[in-house]
């Protein structure tokens, strides 16, 4: 890849970060891992061609043009959270993915339903994802790490929070939270 292509890819990933909260390659890889999918299955559930998914993941293309696909991504993120916290079995997740695949989507401005546990409280994974989304909507991971480094001498707890919840993986942040609840 030449310098111009690298620059275009970096620009596309930055646009993805500003539009979707993170580069789509990271988001899609997490969905693949969390839901036990391969790229072809993810593309099928989202309603994208495999080449289009690959272009979005690699940063060759910045934007998901179809709002229904964006809503399917959001639905898969919620489903991945339910699978991770044990609320949904693998078999049930497969059925739900088939439903998501068939969904036509609506307004992308409607809020998604809150994922809750049996007591009605939001799950840890859902809260962590909301925190990450908020932090990533205002700063890139590198900027969050820089802020954490600046805060570390005077506010080590806040610096750790920013590193784990702002720039880290969701699964690592959930583990961090759970380890500090004992």
mmCIF file with all atom_site columns, C-alpha atoms in Angstrom:
data_model
loop_
_atom_site.group_PDB
_atom_site.id
_atom_site.type_symbol
_atom_site.label_atom_id
_atom_site.label_alt_id
_atom_site.label_comp_id
_atom_site.label_asym_id
_atom_site.label_entity_id
_atom_site.label_seq_id
_atom_site.pdbx_PDB_ins_code
_atom_site.Cartn_x
_atom_site.Cartn_y
_atom_site.Cartn_z
_atom_site.occupancy
_atom_site.B_iso_or_equiv
_atom_site.pdbx_formal_charge
_atom_site.auth_seq_id
_atom_site.auth_comp_id
_atom_site.auth_asym_id
_atom_site.auth_atom_id
_atom_site.pdbx_PDB_model_num
ATOM 1   C CA . UNK A 1 1   ? 0.000   0.000   0.000  1.00 0.00 ? 1   UNK A CA 1
ATOM 2   C CA . UNK A 1 2   ? 1.459   3.347   -0.994 1.00 0.00 ? 2   UNK A CA 1
ATOM 3   C CA . UNK A 1 3   ? 1.462   6.502   1.136  1.00 0.00 ? 3   UNK A CA 1
ATOM 4   C CA . UNK A 1 4   ? -1.666  7.938   -0.504 1.00 0.00 ? 4   UNK A CA 1
ATOM 5   C CA . UNK A 1 5   ? -3.610  4.729   0.135  1.00 0.00 ? 5   UNK A CA 1
ATOM 6   C CA . UNK A 1 6   ? -2.399  4.630   3.742  1.00 0.00 ? 6   UNK A CA 1
ATOM 7   C CA . UNK A 1 7   ? -3.491  8.224   4.242  1.00 0.00 ? 7   UNK A CA 1
ATOM 8   C CA . UNK A 1 8   ? -6.913  7.534   2.698  1.00 0.00 ? 8   UNK A CA 1
ATOM 9   C CA . UNK A 1 9   ? -7.347  4.480   4.944  1.00 0.00 ? 9   UNK A CA 1
ATOM 10  C CA . UNK A 1 10  ? -6.362  6.455   8.042  1.00 0.00 ? 10  UNK A CA 1
ATOM 11  C CA . UNK A 1 11  ? -8.809  9.215   7.070  1.00 0.00 ? 11  UNK A CA 1
ATOM 12  C CA . UNK A 1 12  ? -11.603 6.651   6.524  1.00 0.00 ? 12  UNK A CA 1
ATOM 13  C CA . UNK A 1 13  ? -10.942 5.067   9.926  1.00 0.00 ? 13  UNK A CA 1
ATOM 14  C CA . UNK A 1 14  ? -11.063 8.481   11.609 1.00 0.00 ? 14  UNK A CA 1
ATOM 15  C CA . UNK A 1 15  ? -14.381 9.188   9.904  1.00 0.00 ? 15  UNK A CA 1
ATOM 16  C CA . UNK A 1 16  ? -15.653 5.797   11.091 1.00 0.00 ? 16  UNK A CA 1
ATOM 17  C CA . UNK A 1 17  ? -14.518 6.636   14.618 1.00 0.00 ? 17  UNK A CA 1
ATOM 18  C CA . UNK A 1 18  ? -16.431 9.930   14.534 1.00 0.00 ? 18  UNK A CA 1
ATOM 19  C CA . UNK A 1 19  ? -19.569 8.389   12.970 1.00 0.00 ? 19  UNK A CA 1
ATOM 20  C CA . UNK A 1 20  ? -19.686 5.015   14.738 1.00 0.00 ? 20  UNK A CA 1
ATOM 21  C CA . UNK A 1 21  ? -17.562 5.516   17.866 1.00 0.00 ? 21  UNK A CA 1
ATOM 22  C CA . UNK A 1 22  ? -14.696 3.328   16.642 1.00 0.00 ? 22  UNK A CA 1
ATOM 23  C CA . UNK A 1 23  ? -13.262 1.989   13.385 1.00 0.00 ? 23  UNK A CA 1
ATOM 24  C CA . UNK A 1 24  ? -15.633 -0.540  11.834 1.00 0.00 ? 24  UNK A CA 1
ATOM 25  C CA . UNK A 1 25  ? -12.857 -3.145  11.596 1.00 0.00 ? 25  UNK A CA 1
ATOM 26  C CA . UNK A 1 26  ? -12.618 -3.251  15.403 1.00 0.00 ? 26  UNK A CA 1
ATOM 27  C CA . UNK A 1 27  ? -16.387 -3.216  15.852 1.00 0.00 ? 27  UNK A CA 1
ATOM 28  C CA . UNK A 1 28  ? -16.969 -5.990  13.294 1.00 0.00 ? 28  UNK A CA 1
ATOM 29  C CA . UNK A 1 29  ? -14.117 -8.146  14.650 1.00 0.00 ? 29  UNK A CA 1
ATOM 30  C CA . UNK A 1 30  ? -15.629 -7.861  18.128 1.00 0.00 ? 30  UNK A CA 1
ATOM 31  C CA . UNK A 1 31  ? -19.046 -8.948  16.793 1.00 0.00 ? 31  UNK A CA 1
ATOM 32  C CA . UNK A 1 32  ? -17.402 -11.863 14.970 1.00 0.00 ? 32  UNK A CA 1
ATOM 33  C CA . UNK A 1 33  ? -15.641 -12.939 18.185 1.00 0.00 ? 33  UNK A CA 1
ATOM 34  C CA . UNK A 1 34  ? -18.556 -12.325 20.553 1.00 0.00 ? 34  UNK A CA 1
ATOM 35  C CA . UNK A 1 35  ? -21.149 -14.053 18.375 1.00 0.00 ? 35  UNK A CA 1
ATOM 36  C CA . UNK A 1 36  ? -18.950 -16.827 16.954 1.00 0.00 ? 36  UNK A CA 1
ATOM 37  C CA . UNK A 1 37  ? -19.393 -15.713 13.353 1.00 0.00 ? 37  UNK A CA 1
ATOM 38  C CA . UNK A 1 38  ? -17.173 -15.603 10.313 1.00 0.00 ? 38  UNK A CA 1
ATOM 39  C CA . UNK A 1 39  ? -17.025 -12.617 7.962  1.00 0.00 ? 39  UNK A CA 1
ATOM 40  C CA . UNK A 1 40  ? -19.342 -14.217 5.409  1.00 0.00 ? 40  UNK A CA 1
ATOM 41  C CA . UNK A 1 41  ? -22.042 -14.881 8.034  1.00 0.00 ? 41  UNK A CA 1
ATOM 42  C CA . UNK A 1 42  ? -21.695 -11.369 9.475  1.00 0.00 ? 42  UNK A CA 1
ATOM 43  C CA . UNK A 1 43  ? -22.036 -9.877  5.992  1.00 0.00 ? 43  UNK A CA 1
ATOM 44  C CA . UNK A 1 44  ? -25.152 -11.982 5.360  1.00 0.00 ? 44  UNK A CA 1
ATOM 45  C CA . UNK A 1 45  ? -26.797 -10.971 8.662  1.00 0.00 ? 45  UNK A CA 1
ATOM 46  C CA . UNK A 1 46  ? -26.035 -7.297  8.025  1.00 0.00 ? 46  UNK A CA 1
ATOM 47  C CA . UNK A 1 47  ? -27.258 -7.440  4.442  1.00 0.00 ? 47  UNK A CA 1
ATOM 48  C CA . UNK A 1 48  ? -23.891 -6.481  2.953  1.00 0.00 ? 48  UNK A CA 1
ATOM 49  C CA . UNK A 1 49  ? -21.823 -8.215  0.325  1.00 0.00 ? 49  UNK A CA 1
ATOM 50  C CA . UNK A 1 50  ? -18.656 -9.871  1.620  1.00 0.00 ? 50  UNK A CA 1
ATOM 51  C CA . UNK A 1 51  ? -16.473 -7.456  -0.416 1.00 0.00 ? 51  UNK A CA 1
ATOM 52  C CA . UNK A 1 52  ? -18.332 -4.441  1.032  1.00 0.00 ? 52  UNK A CA 1
ATOM 53  C CA . UNK A 1 53  ? -17.837 -5.753  4.580  1.00 0.00 ? 53  UNK A CA 1
ATOM 54  C CA . UNK A 1 54  ? -14.148 -6.269  3.844  1.00 0.00 ? 54  UNK A CA 1
ATOM 55  C CA . UNK A 1 55  ? -13.817 -2.726  2.479  1.00 0.00 ? 55  UNK A CA 1
ATOM 56  C CA . UNK A 1 56  ? -15.491 -1.280  5.579  1.00 0.00 ? 56  UNK A CA 1
ATOM 57  C CA . UNK A 1 57  ? -13.292 -3.360  7.896  1.00 0.00 ? 57  UNK A CA 1
ATOM 58  C CA . UNK A 1 58  ? -10.072 -2.423  6.132  1.00 0.00 ? 58  UNK A CA 1
ATOM 59  C CA . UNK A 1 59  ? -10.877 1.280   5.883  1.00 0.00 ? 59  UNK A CA 1
ATOM 60  C CA . UNK A 1 60  ? -11.091 1.274   2.096  1.00 0.00 ? 60  UNK A CA 1
ATOM 61  C CA . UNK A 1 61  ? -14.641 2.522   2.517  1.00 0.00 ? 61  UNK A CA 1
ATOM 62  C CA . UNK A 1 62  ? -15.703 4.780   5.394  1.00 0.00 ? 62  UNK A CA 1
ATOM 63  C CA . UNK A 1 63  ? -19.486 4.827   5.545  1.00 0.00 ? 63  UNK A CA 1
ATOM 64  C CA . UNK A 1 64  ? -22.301 2.335   5.787  1.00 0.00 ? 64  UNK A CA 1
ATOM 65  C CA . UNK A 1 65  ? -24.716 3.807   3.267  1.00 0.00 ? 65  UNK A CA 1
ATOM 66  C CA . UNK A 1 66  ? -27.848 1.936   4.295  1.00 0.00 ? 66  UNK A CA 1
ATOM 67  C CA . UNK A 1 67  ? -29.493 3.028   7.580  1.00 0.00 ? 67  UNK A CA 1
ATOM 68  C CA . UNK A 1 68  ? -31.066 -0.428  7.968  1.00 0.00 ? 68  UNK A CA 1
ATOM 69  C CA . UNK A 1 69  ? -27.564 -1.943  8.040  1.00 0.00 ? 69  UNK A CA 1
ATOM 70  C CA . UNK A 1 70  ? -26.551 0.510   10.781 1.00 0.00 ? 70  UNK A CA 1
ATOM 71  C CA . UNK A 1 71  ? -29.566 -0.609  12.811 1.00 0.00 ? 71  UNK A CA 1
ATOM 72  C CA . UNK A 1 72  ? -28.633 -4.259  12.262 1.00 0.00 ? 72  UNK A CA 1
ATOM 73  C CA . UNK A 1 73  ? -25.146 -3.479  13.584 1.00 0.00 ? 73  UNK A CA 1
ATOM 74  C CA . UNK A 1 74  ? -26.723 -1.921  16.685 1.00 0.00 ? 74  UNK A CA 1
ATOM 75  C CA . UNK A 1 75  ? -29.004 -4.932  17.121 1.00 0.00 ? 75  UNK A CA 1
ATOM 76  C CA . UNK A 1 76  ? -26.017 -7.291  16.856 1.00 0.00 ? 76  UNK A CA 1
ATOM 77  C CA . UNK A 1 77  ? -24.119 -5.244  19.450 1.00 0.00 ? 77  UNK A CA 1
ATOM 78  C CA . UNK A 1 78  ? -27.045 -5.615  21.856 1.00 0.00 ? 78  UNK A CA 1
ATOM 79  C CA . UNK A 1 79  ? -27.300 -9.329  21.094 1.00 0.00 ? 79  UNK A CA 1
ATOM 80  C CA . UNK A 1 80  ? -23.569 -9.780  21.722 1.00 0.00 ? 80  UNK A CA 1
ATOM 81  C CA . UNK A 1 81  ? -24.036 -8.173  25.138 1.00 0.00 ? 81  UNK A CA 1
ATOM 82  C CA . UNK A 1 82  ? -26.863 -10.584 25.962 1.00 0.00 ? 82  UNK A CA 1
ATOM 83  C CA . UNK A 1 83  ? -24.772 -13.563 24.870 1.00 0.00 ? 83  UNK A CA 1
ATOM 84  C CA . UNK A 1 84  ? -21.812 -12.351 26.924 1.00 0.00 ? 84  UNK A CA 1
ATOM 85  C CA . UNK A 1 85  ? -23.816 -11.994 30.115 1.00 0.00 ? 85  UNK A CA 1
ATOM 86  C CA . UNK A 1 86  ? -25.505 -15.374 29.610 1.00 0.00 ? 86  UNK A CA 1
ATOM 87  C CA . UNK A 1 87  ? -29.011 -14.018 29.054 1.00 0.00 ? 87  UNK A CA 1
ATOM 88  C CA . UNK A 1 88  ? -29.159 -15.571 25.572 1.00 0.00 ? 88  UNK A CA 1
ATOM 89  C CA . UNK A 1 89  ? -27.914 -19.025 24.570 1.00 0.00 ? 89  UNK A CA 1
ATOM 90  C CA . UNK A 1 90  ? -25.936 -19.671 21.400 1.00 0.00 ? 90  UNK A CA 1
ATOM 91  C CA . UNK A 1 91  ? -28.945 -21.390 19.809 1.00 0.00 ? 91  UNK A CA 1
ATOM 92  C CA . UNK A 1 92  ? -31.228 -18.495 20.673 1.00 0.00 ? 92  UNK A CA 1
ATOM 93  C CA . UNK A 1 93  ? -28.609 -16.047 19.354 1.00 0.00 ? 93  UNK A CA 1
ATOM 94  C CA . UNK A 1 94  ? -28.672 -17.851 16.001 1.00 0.00 ? 94  UNK A CA 1
ATOM 95  C CA . UNK A 1 95  ? -32.464 -17.454 15.838 1.00 0.00 ? 95  UNK A CA 1
ATOM 96  C CA . UNK A 1 96  ? -32.208 -13.779 16.775 1.00 0.00 ? 96  UNK A CA 1
ATOM 97  C CA . UNK A 1 97  ? -29.553 -13.197 14.114 1.00 0.00 ? 97  UNK A CA 1
ATOM 98  C CA . UNK A 1 98  ? -31.982 -14.606 11.536 1.00 0.00 ? 98  UNK A CA 1
ATOM 99  C CA . UNK A 1 99  ? -34.595 -12.100 12.776 1.00 0.00 ? 99  UNK A CA 1
ATOM 100 C CA . UNK A 1 100 ? -32.058 -9.267  12.625 1.00 0.00 ? 100 UNK A CA 1
ATOM 101 C CA . UNK A 1 101 ? -31.137 -10.277 9.065  1.00 0.00 ? 101 UNK A CA 1
ATOM 102 C CA . UNK A 1 102 ? -34.789 -9.956  8.025  1.00 0.00 ? 102 UNK A CA 1
ATOM 103 C CA . UNK A 1 103 ? -35.330 -6.594  9.726  1.00 0.00 ? 103 UNK A CA 1
ATOM 104 C CA . UNK A 1 104 ? -35.853 -3.645  7.441  1.00 0.00 ? 104 UNK A CA 1
ATOM 105 C CA . UNK A 1 105 ? -34.893 -1.042  9.996  1.00 0.00 ? 105 UNK A CA 1
ATOM 106 C CA . UNK A 1 106 ? -36.628 2.212   10.763 1.00 0.00 ? 106 UNK A CA 1
ATOM 107 C CA . UNK A 1 107 ? -35.385 5.588   11.792 1.00 0.00 ? 107 UNK A CA 1
ATOM 108 C CA . UNK A 1 108 ? -31.755 5.512   12.895 1.00 0.00 ? 108 UNK A CA 1
ATOM 109 C CA . UNK A 1 109 ? -32.672 8.209   15.395 1.00 0.00 ? 109 UNK A CA 1
ATOM 110 C CA . UNK A 1 110 ? -34.890 5.973   17.505 1.00 0.00 ? 110 UNK A CA 1
ATOM 111 C CA . UNK A 1 111 ? -33.247 4.888   20.712 1.00 0.00 ? 111 UNK A CA 1
ATOM 112 C CA . UNK A 1 112 ? -32.466 1.221   21.115 1.00 0.00 ? 112 UNK A CA 1
ATOM 113 C CA . UNK A 1 113 ? -34.032 -0.727  23.955 1.00 0.00 ? 113 UNK A CA 1
ATOM 114 C CA . UNK A 1 114 ? -32.094 -0.872  27.203 1.00 0.00 ? 114 UNK A CA 1
ATOM 115 C CA . UNK A 1 115 ? -30.581 -4.286  27.880 1.00 0.00 ? 115 UNK A CA 1
ATOM 116 C CA . UNK A 1 116 ? -31.452 -5.272  31.413 1.00 0.00 ? 116 UNK A CA 1
ATOM 117 C CA . UNK A 1 117 ? -30.934 -8.179  33.772 1.00 0.00 ? 117 UNK A CA 1
ATOM 118 C CA . UNK A 1 118 ? -33.705 -10.044 35.608 1.00 0.00 ? 118 UNK A CA 1
ATOM 119 C CA . UNK A 1 119 ? -33.999 -7.308  38.270 1.00 0.00 ? 119 UNK A CA 1
ATOM 120 C CA . UNK A 1 120 ? -34.594 -4.686  35.570 1.00 0.00 ? 120 UNK A CA 1
ATOM 121 C CA . UNK A 1 121 ? -31.184 -3.031  36.013 1.00 0.00 ? 121 UNK A CA 1
ATOM 122 C CA . UNK A 1 122 ? -28.926 -2.489  32.986 1.00 0.00 ? 122 UNK A CA 1
ATOM 123 C CA . UNK A 1 123 ? -26.296 -5.186  32.567 1.00 0.00 ? 123 UNK A CA 1
ATOM 124 C CA . UNK A 1 124 ? -22.667 -4.384  33.297 1.00 0.00 ? 124 UNK A CA 1
ATOM 125 C CA . UNK A 1 125 ? -21.785 -4.993  29.648 1.00 0.00 ? 125 UNK A CA 1
ATOM 126 C CA . UNK A 1 126 ? -24.483 -2.548  28.497 1.00 0.00 ? 126 UNK A CA 1
ATOM 127 C CA . UNK A 1 127 ? -23.297 0.147   30.916 1.00 0.00 ? 127 UNK A CA 1
ATOM 128 C CA . UNK A 1 128 ? -19.667 -0.392  29.874 1.00 0.00 ? 128 UNK A CA 1
ATOM 129 C CA . UNK A 1 129 ? -20.606 -0.094  26.189 1.00 0.00 ? 129 UNK A CA 1
ATOM 130 C CA . UNK A 1 130 ? -22.518 3.120   26.895 1.00 0.00 ? 130 UNK A CA 1
ATOM 131 C CA . UNK A 1 131 ? -19.503 4.582   28.735 1.00 0.00 ? 131 UNK A CA 1
ATOM 132 C CA . UNK A 1 132 ? -17.209 3.547   25.883 1.00 0.00 ? 132 UNK A CA 1
ATOM 133 C CA . UNK A 1 133 ? -19.558 5.006   23.301 1.00 0.00 ? 133 UNK A CA 1
ATOM 134 C CA . UNK A 1 134 ? -19.723 8.299   25.172 1.00 0.00 ? 134 UNK A CA 1
ATOM 135 C CA . UNK A 1 135 ? -15.954 8.569   25.598 1.00 0.00 ? 135 UNK A CA 1
ATOM 136 C CA . UNK A 1 136 ? -15.248 7.498   22.011 1.00 0.00 ? 136 UNK A CA 1
ATOM 137 C CA . UNK A 1 137 ? -17.754 9.989   20.653 1.00 0.00 ? 137 UNK A CA 1
ATOM 138 C CA . UNK A 1 138 ? -15.600 12.846  21.936 1.00 0.00 ? 138 UNK A CA 1
ATOM 139 C CA . UNK A 1 139 ? -12.062 11.471  21.540 1.00 0.00 ? 139 UNK A CA 1
ATOM 140 C CA . UNK A 1 140 ? -10.055 8.828   19.734 1.00 0.00 ? 140 UNK A CA 1
ATOM 141 C CA . UNK A 1 141 ? -8.462  6.022   21.754 1.00 0.00 ? 141 UNK A CA 1
ATOM 142 C CA . UNK A 1 142 ? -5.009  7.588   21.409 1.00 0.00 ? 142 UNK A CA 1
ATOM 143 C CA . UNK A 1 143 ? -6.301  10.899  22.759 1.00 0.00 ? 143 UNK A CA 1
ATOM 144 C CA . UNK A 1 144 ? -7.961  9.117   25.677 1.00 0.00 ? 144 UNK A CA 1
ATOM 145 C CA . UNK A 1 145 ? -4.680  7.365   26.507 1.00 0.00 ? 145 UNK A CA 1
ATOM 146 C CA . UNK A 1 146 ? -2.832  10.686  26.292 1.00 0.00 ? 146 UNK A CA 1
ATOM 147 C CA . UNK A 1 147 ? -5.364  12.214  28.698 1.00 0.00 ? 147 UNK A CA 1
ATOM 148 C CA . UNK A 1 148 ? -4.942  9.247   31.044 1.00 0.00 ? 148 UNK A CA 1
ATOM 149 C CA . UNK A 1 149 ? -1.162  9.672   30.989 1.00 0.00 ? 149 UNK A CA 1
ATOM 150 C CA . UNK A 1 150 ? -1.547  13.376  31.828 1.00 0.00 ? 150 UNK A CA 1
ATOM 151 C CA . UNK A 1 151 ? -3.882  12.616  34.727 1.00 0.00 ? 151 UNK A CA 1
ATOM 152 C CA . UNK A 1 152 ? -1.920  9.657   36.128 1.00 0.00 ? 152 UNK A CA 1
ATOM 153 C CA . UNK A 1 153 ? 0.377   11.617  38.499 1.00 0.00 ? 153 UNK A CA 1
ATOM 154 C CA . UNK A 1 154 ? -2.467  13.454  40.245 1.00 0.00 ? 154 UNK A CA 1
ATOM 155 C CA . UNK A 1 155 ? -5.524  11.277  39.577 1.00 0.00 ? 155 UNK A CA 1
ATOM 156 C CA . UNK A 1 156 ? -4.390  7.663   39.144 1.00 0.00 ? 156 UNK A CA 1
ATOM 157 C CA . UNK A 1 157 ? -7.903  6.222   39.546 1.00 0.00 ? 157 UNK A CA 1
ATOM 158 C CA . UNK A 1 158 ? -9.314  8.444   36.822 1.00 0.00 ? 158 UNK A CA 1
ATOM 159 C CA . UNK A 1 159 ? -6.364  7.625   34.570 1.00 0.00 ? 159 UNK A CA 1
ATOM 160 C CA . UNK A 1 160 ? -7.007  3.898   35.050 1.00 0.00 ? 160 UNK A CA 1
ATOM 161 C CA . UNK A 1 161 ? -10.708 4.406   34.323 1.00 0.00 ? 161 UNK A CA 1
ATOM 162 C CA . UNK A 1 162 ? -9.942  6.207   31.056 1.00 0.00 ? 162 UNK A CA 1
ATOM 163 C CA . UNK A 1 163 ? -7.480  3.531   29.945 1.00 0.00 ? 163 UNK A CA 1
ATOM 164 C CA . UNK A 1 164 ? -9.787  0.617   30.744 1.00 0.00 ? 164 UNK A CA 1
ATOM 165 C CA . UNK A 1 165 ? -13.176 2.062   29.798 1.00 0.00 ? 165 UNK A CA 1
ATOM 166 C CA . UNK A 1 166 ? -12.226 4.658   27.208 1.00 0.00 ? 166 UNK A CA 1
ATOM 167 C CA . UNK A 1 167 ? -9.542  2.934   25.184 1.00 0.00 ? 167 UNK A CA 1
ATOM 168 C CA . UNK A 1 168 ? -9.860  -0.733  26.148 1.00 0.00 ? 168 UNK A CA 1
ATOM 169 C CA . UNK A 1 169 ? -11.932 -3.650  24.906 1.00 0.00 ? 169 UNK A CA 1
ATOM 170 C CA . UNK A 1 170 ? -15.430 -4.110  26.293 1.00 0.00 ? 170 UNK A CA 1
ATOM 171 C CA . UNK A 1 171 ? -14.648 -7.575  27.654 1.00 0.00 ? 171 UNK A CA 1
ATOM 172 C CA . UNK A 1 172 ? -11.576 -6.244  29.486 1.00 0.00 ? 172 UNK A CA 1
ATOM 173 C CA . UNK A 1 173 ? -13.587 -3.381  30.994 1.00 0.00 ? 173 UNK A CA 1
ATOM 174 C CA . UNK A 1 174 ? -16.324 -5.769  32.176 1.00 0.00 ? 174 UNK A CA 1
ATOM 175 C CA . UNK A 1 175 ? -13.679 -8.030  33.758 1.00 0.00 ? 175 UNK A CA 1
ATOM 176 C CA . UNK A 1 176 ? -12.064 -5.003  35.392 1.00 0.00 ? 176 UNK A CA 1
ATOM 177 C CA . UNK A 1 177 ? -15.398 -3.894  36.831 1.00 0.00 ? 177 UNK A CA 1
ATOM 178 C CA . UNK A 1 178 ? -16.248 -7.367  38.118 1.00 0.00 ? 178 UNK A CA 1
ATOM 179 C CA . UNK A 1 179 ? -12.805 -7.814  39.720 1.00 0.00 ? 179 UNK A CA 1
ATOM 180 C CA . UNK A 1 180 ? -13.273 -4.575  41.653 1.00 0.00 ? 180 UNK A CA 1
ATOM 181 C CA . UNK A 1 181 ? -16.687 -5.576  43.032 1.00 0.00 ? 181 UNK A CA 1
ATOM 182 C CA . UNK A 1 182 ? -15.275 -8.100  45.525 1.00 0.00 ? 182 UNK A CA 1
#
